Short mmCIF file of C-alpha atoms in Angstrom, two decimals:
data_model
loop_
_atom_site.label_atom_id
_atom_site.label_comp_id
_atom_site.label_asym_id
_atom_site.label_seq_id
_atom_site.Cartn_x
_atom_site.Cartn_y
_atom_site.Cartn_z
CA MET A 1 6.86 6.78 -17.37
CA GLN A 2 8.18 9.38 -14.98
CA PHE A 3 6.95 9.21 -11.33
CA SER A 4 5.30 12.62 -11.63
CA GLU A 5 3.47 11.57 -14.69
CA LEU A 6 2.46 8.25 -13.15
CA LYS A 7 1.11 9.99 -9.99
CA LYS A 8 -1.11 12.33 -12.26
CA LYS A 9 -2.39 9.49 -14.22
CA PHE A 10 -3.30 7.56 -11.01
CA ILE A 11 -4.99 10.71 -9.51
CA TYR A 12 -6.91 11.42 -12.74
CA THR A 13 -8.13 7.74 -12.77
CA LEU A 14 -9.25 7.85 -9.13
CA LYS A 15 -11.02 11.20 -9.72
CA ASN A 16 -12.60 9.92 -13.02
CA LYS A 17 -13.94 6.71 -11.45
CA LYS A 18 -14.91 8.48 -8.25
CA ILE A 19 -12.74 6.20 -6.18
CA ARG A 20 -11.74 7.07 -2.62
CA LEU A 21 -8.36 6.06 -1.39
CA CYS A 22 -7.24 4.75 2.06
CA LEU A 23 -3.57 3.63 2.70
CA ALA A 24 -1.88 1.53 5.36
CA GLU A 25 1.91 2.17 4.84
CA SER A 26 4.71 0.48 6.80
CA ILE A 27 7.91 0.30 4.82
CA THR A 28 7.18 3.57 2.97
CA GLY A 29 6.56 5.47 6.15
CA GLY A 30 3.86 7.58 4.56
CA LEU A 31 5.84 8.47 1.49
CA LEU A 32 3.01 7.46 -0.95
CA SER A 33 0.42 9.58 0.82
CA SER A 34 2.78 12.49 1.06
CA GLU A 35 3.45 12.22 -2.70
CA LEU A 36 -0.24 12.15 -3.54
CA ILE A 37 -1.07 14.99 -1.09
CA LYS A 38 1.36 17.30 -2.69
CA ILE A 39 -0.91 17.58 -5.77
CA LYS A 40 -3.73 19.99 -5.32
CA GLY A 41 -7.25 18.53 -4.83
CA ALA A 42 -6.03 15.53 -2.83
CA SER A 43 -8.99 15.72 -0.58
CA SER A 44 -11.28 14.84 -3.45
CA TYR A 45 -9.85 11.25 -3.66
CA ILE A 46 -7.86 10.45 -0.38
CA ASP A 47 -10.03 9.38 2.46
CA TYR A 48 -7.14 8.89 4.91
CA SER A 49 -3.76 7.43 5.36
CA LEU A 50 -2.15 5.46 8.25
CA VAL A 51 1.47 4.93 8.83
CA THR A 52 1.65 1.74 10.90
CA TYR A 53 5.38 1.24 11.14
CA SER A 54 5.74 -0.46 14.36
CA ASN A 55 4.36 -3.85 15.34
CA ARG A 56 2.41 -2.19 18.08
CA SER A 57 0.71 0.30 15.73
CA LYS A 58 -0.39 -2.72 13.55
CA GLU A 59 -1.73 -4.59 16.48
CA LYS A 60 -3.61 -1.62 18.01
CA ILE A 61 -4.75 0.18 14.91
CA LEU A 62 -5.17 -2.53 12.35
CA GLN A 63 -6.28 -5.15 14.93
CA PHE A 64 -3.55 -7.67 14.41
CA LYS A 65 -3.56 -10.48 17.00
CA ASP A 66 -0.94 -13.20 16.57
CA GLU A 67 -0.46 -13.00 12.84
CA ILE A 68 2.82 -11.19 13.01
CA LYS A 69 4.32 -13.91 15.19
CA LYS A 70 2.69 -16.59 13.08
CA TYR A 71 3.63 -15.32 9.60
CA GLY A 72 6.32 -12.77 10.21
CA LEU A 73 6.21 -9.01 9.86
CA VAL A 74 6.92 -9.07 6.27
CA SER A 75 4.56 -11.59 4.65
CA PRO A 76 1.63 -11.70 2.26
CA GLN A 77 -0.71 -12.49 5.19
CA VAL A 78 0.35 -9.19 6.93
CA ALA A 79 -0.07 -7.17 3.78
CA GLU A 80 -3.71 -8.75 3.41
CA ILE A 81 -4.62 -8.00 6.91
CA MET A 82 -3.44 -4.36 6.52
CA VAL A 83 -5.20 -3.88 3.24
CA ARG A 84 -8.45 -5.43 4.58
CA ASN A 85 -8.46 -3.61 8.08
CA VAL A 86 -7.49 -0.21 6.94
CA ARG A 87 -10.83 0.01 5.18
CA LYS A 88 -12.89 -0.32 8.35
CA PHE A 89 -12.54 3.31 9.00
CA SER A 90 -14.14 4.59 5.82
CA ASP A 91 -17.78 5.07 4.90
CA SER A 92 -17.13 5.21 1.17
CA LYS A 93 -18.76 2.62 -1.11
CA ASN A 94 -16.26 3.03 -3.94
CA LEU A 95 -13.08 2.46 -2.02
CA LEU A 96 -9.54 1.41 -2.99
CA SER A 97 -7.24 0.45 -0.21
CA ILE A 98 -3.50 -0.13 -0.55
CA SER A 99 -0.99 -1.62 2.05
CA CYS A 100 2.74 -2.17 2.01
CA THR A 101 5.17 -4.10 4.28
CA GLY A 102 8.85 -4.94 3.54
CA TYR A 103 12.50 -4.71 4.36
CA ALA A 104 14.36 -1.59 3.35
CA SER A 105 17.42 -2.55 5.27
CA LYS A 106 18.95 -5.29 7.43
CA ASN A 107 17.50 -5.62 10.93
CA GLN A 108 17.42 -8.08 13.83
CA ASP A 109 15.18 -10.51 11.89
CA LYS A 110 17.37 -13.33 10.79
CA ASN A 111 14.95 -13.99 7.84
CA CYS A 112 15.21 -10.42 6.65
CA ILE A 113 15.76 -10.15 2.92
CA VAL A 114 16.52 -6.60 2.01
CA GLY A 115 14.36 -5.50 -0.87
CA LEU A 116 11.44 -7.93 -0.23
CA VAL A 117 8.13 -6.10 -0.21
CA TYR A 118 4.48 -7.08 -0.22
CA ILE A 119 1.85 -4.71 -1.62
CA GLY A 120 -1.74 -5.30 -0.89
CA ILE A 121 -4.52 -3.79 -3.08
CA MET A 122 -8.24 -4.15 -2.46
CA TYR A 123 -11.23 -2.77 -4.32
CA ASN A 124 -14.70 -3.85 -3.11
CA ASP A 125 -14.26 -7.55 -2.33
CA ILE A 126 -11.30 -8.15 -4.72
CA ILE A 127 -7.93 -8.48 -3.13
CA LYS A 128 -4.44 -8.91 -4.80
CA ILE A 129 -1.20 -9.27 -2.91
CA TYR A 130 1.92 -8.59 -4.89
CA ASN A 131 5.27 -10.04 -4.01
CA GLN A 132 8.06 -7.62 -5.13
CA LYS A 133 11.76 -8.28 -4.79
CA PHE A 134 13.91 -5.19 -5.55
CA ASN A 135 17.57 -5.75 -6.12
CA GLU A 136 18.44 -2.21 -4.78
CA ARG A 137 20.38 -2.09 -1.59
CA ASN A 138 19.94 1.58 -0.78
CA ARG A 139 17.19 2.08 1.94
CA ALA A 140 15.86 5.33 0.52
CA LYS A 141 15.74 3.92 -3.01
CA ILE A 142 13.90 0.74 -1.83
CA ILE A 143 11.17 3.05 -0.12
CA GLN A 144 10.96 5.23 -3.25
CA ILE A 145 10.65 2.15 -5.58
CA THR A 146 8.08 0.64 -3.38
CA ALA A 147 5.93 3.88 -3.41
CA GLU A 148 6.20 4.05 -7.26
CA ASN A 149 5.27 0.34 -7.57
CA MET A 150 2.23 0.81 -5.29
CA ILE A 151 1.01 3.35 -7.81
CA LYS A 152 1.83 1.30 -10.84
CA LEU A 153 0.23 -1.84 -9.49
CA SER A 154 -2.87 0.12 -8.23
CA LEU A 155 -3.34 1.74 -11.51
CA ASN A 156 -3.24 -1.64 -13.41
CA PHE A 157 -5.52 -3.14 -10.70
CA ILE A 158 -8.11 -0.35 -11.25
CA ILE A 159 -7.98 -0.72 -14.99
CA GLU A 160 -8.54 -4.37 -14.65
CA HIS A 161 -11.10 -4.46 -11.87
CA CYS A 162 -12.95 -1.16 -11.81
CA LYS A 163 -14.70 -1.21 -15.04
CA GLU A 164 -17.67 1.22 -15.50
#
């Protein structure tokens, strides 16, 4: 399925199930929210989106303490804290939250694995953290693939866990 069709299906599902969305994006730098907001009517399903790219923003906004030092910046634990804590700003009762953290290119971290991404998805009390390993080496493509996978995984998650 093409990305544009996938976005439309995801948005239709959110609207149809009256689910509000909140995002905490790191590796994607806000690409997912930008793509969703391009489609008219985004305010009917997007509650808010945070780009928490730096460690400091994660610590201050998403209330990390020592988790980054303990688990590493790119880890399932960080994705889980992001997806849990981004919800704290919403009053919505029917809320889907999504987070992402990963490596799009080599950096100073000696444990850096380019293409390693963790995507967190939470609906009500159900949380799933997905470990993705993309073989792509192009930074922009890794970011794009991550945004696409956030939608694919979220759509499947909704179908599985948001039965009405």
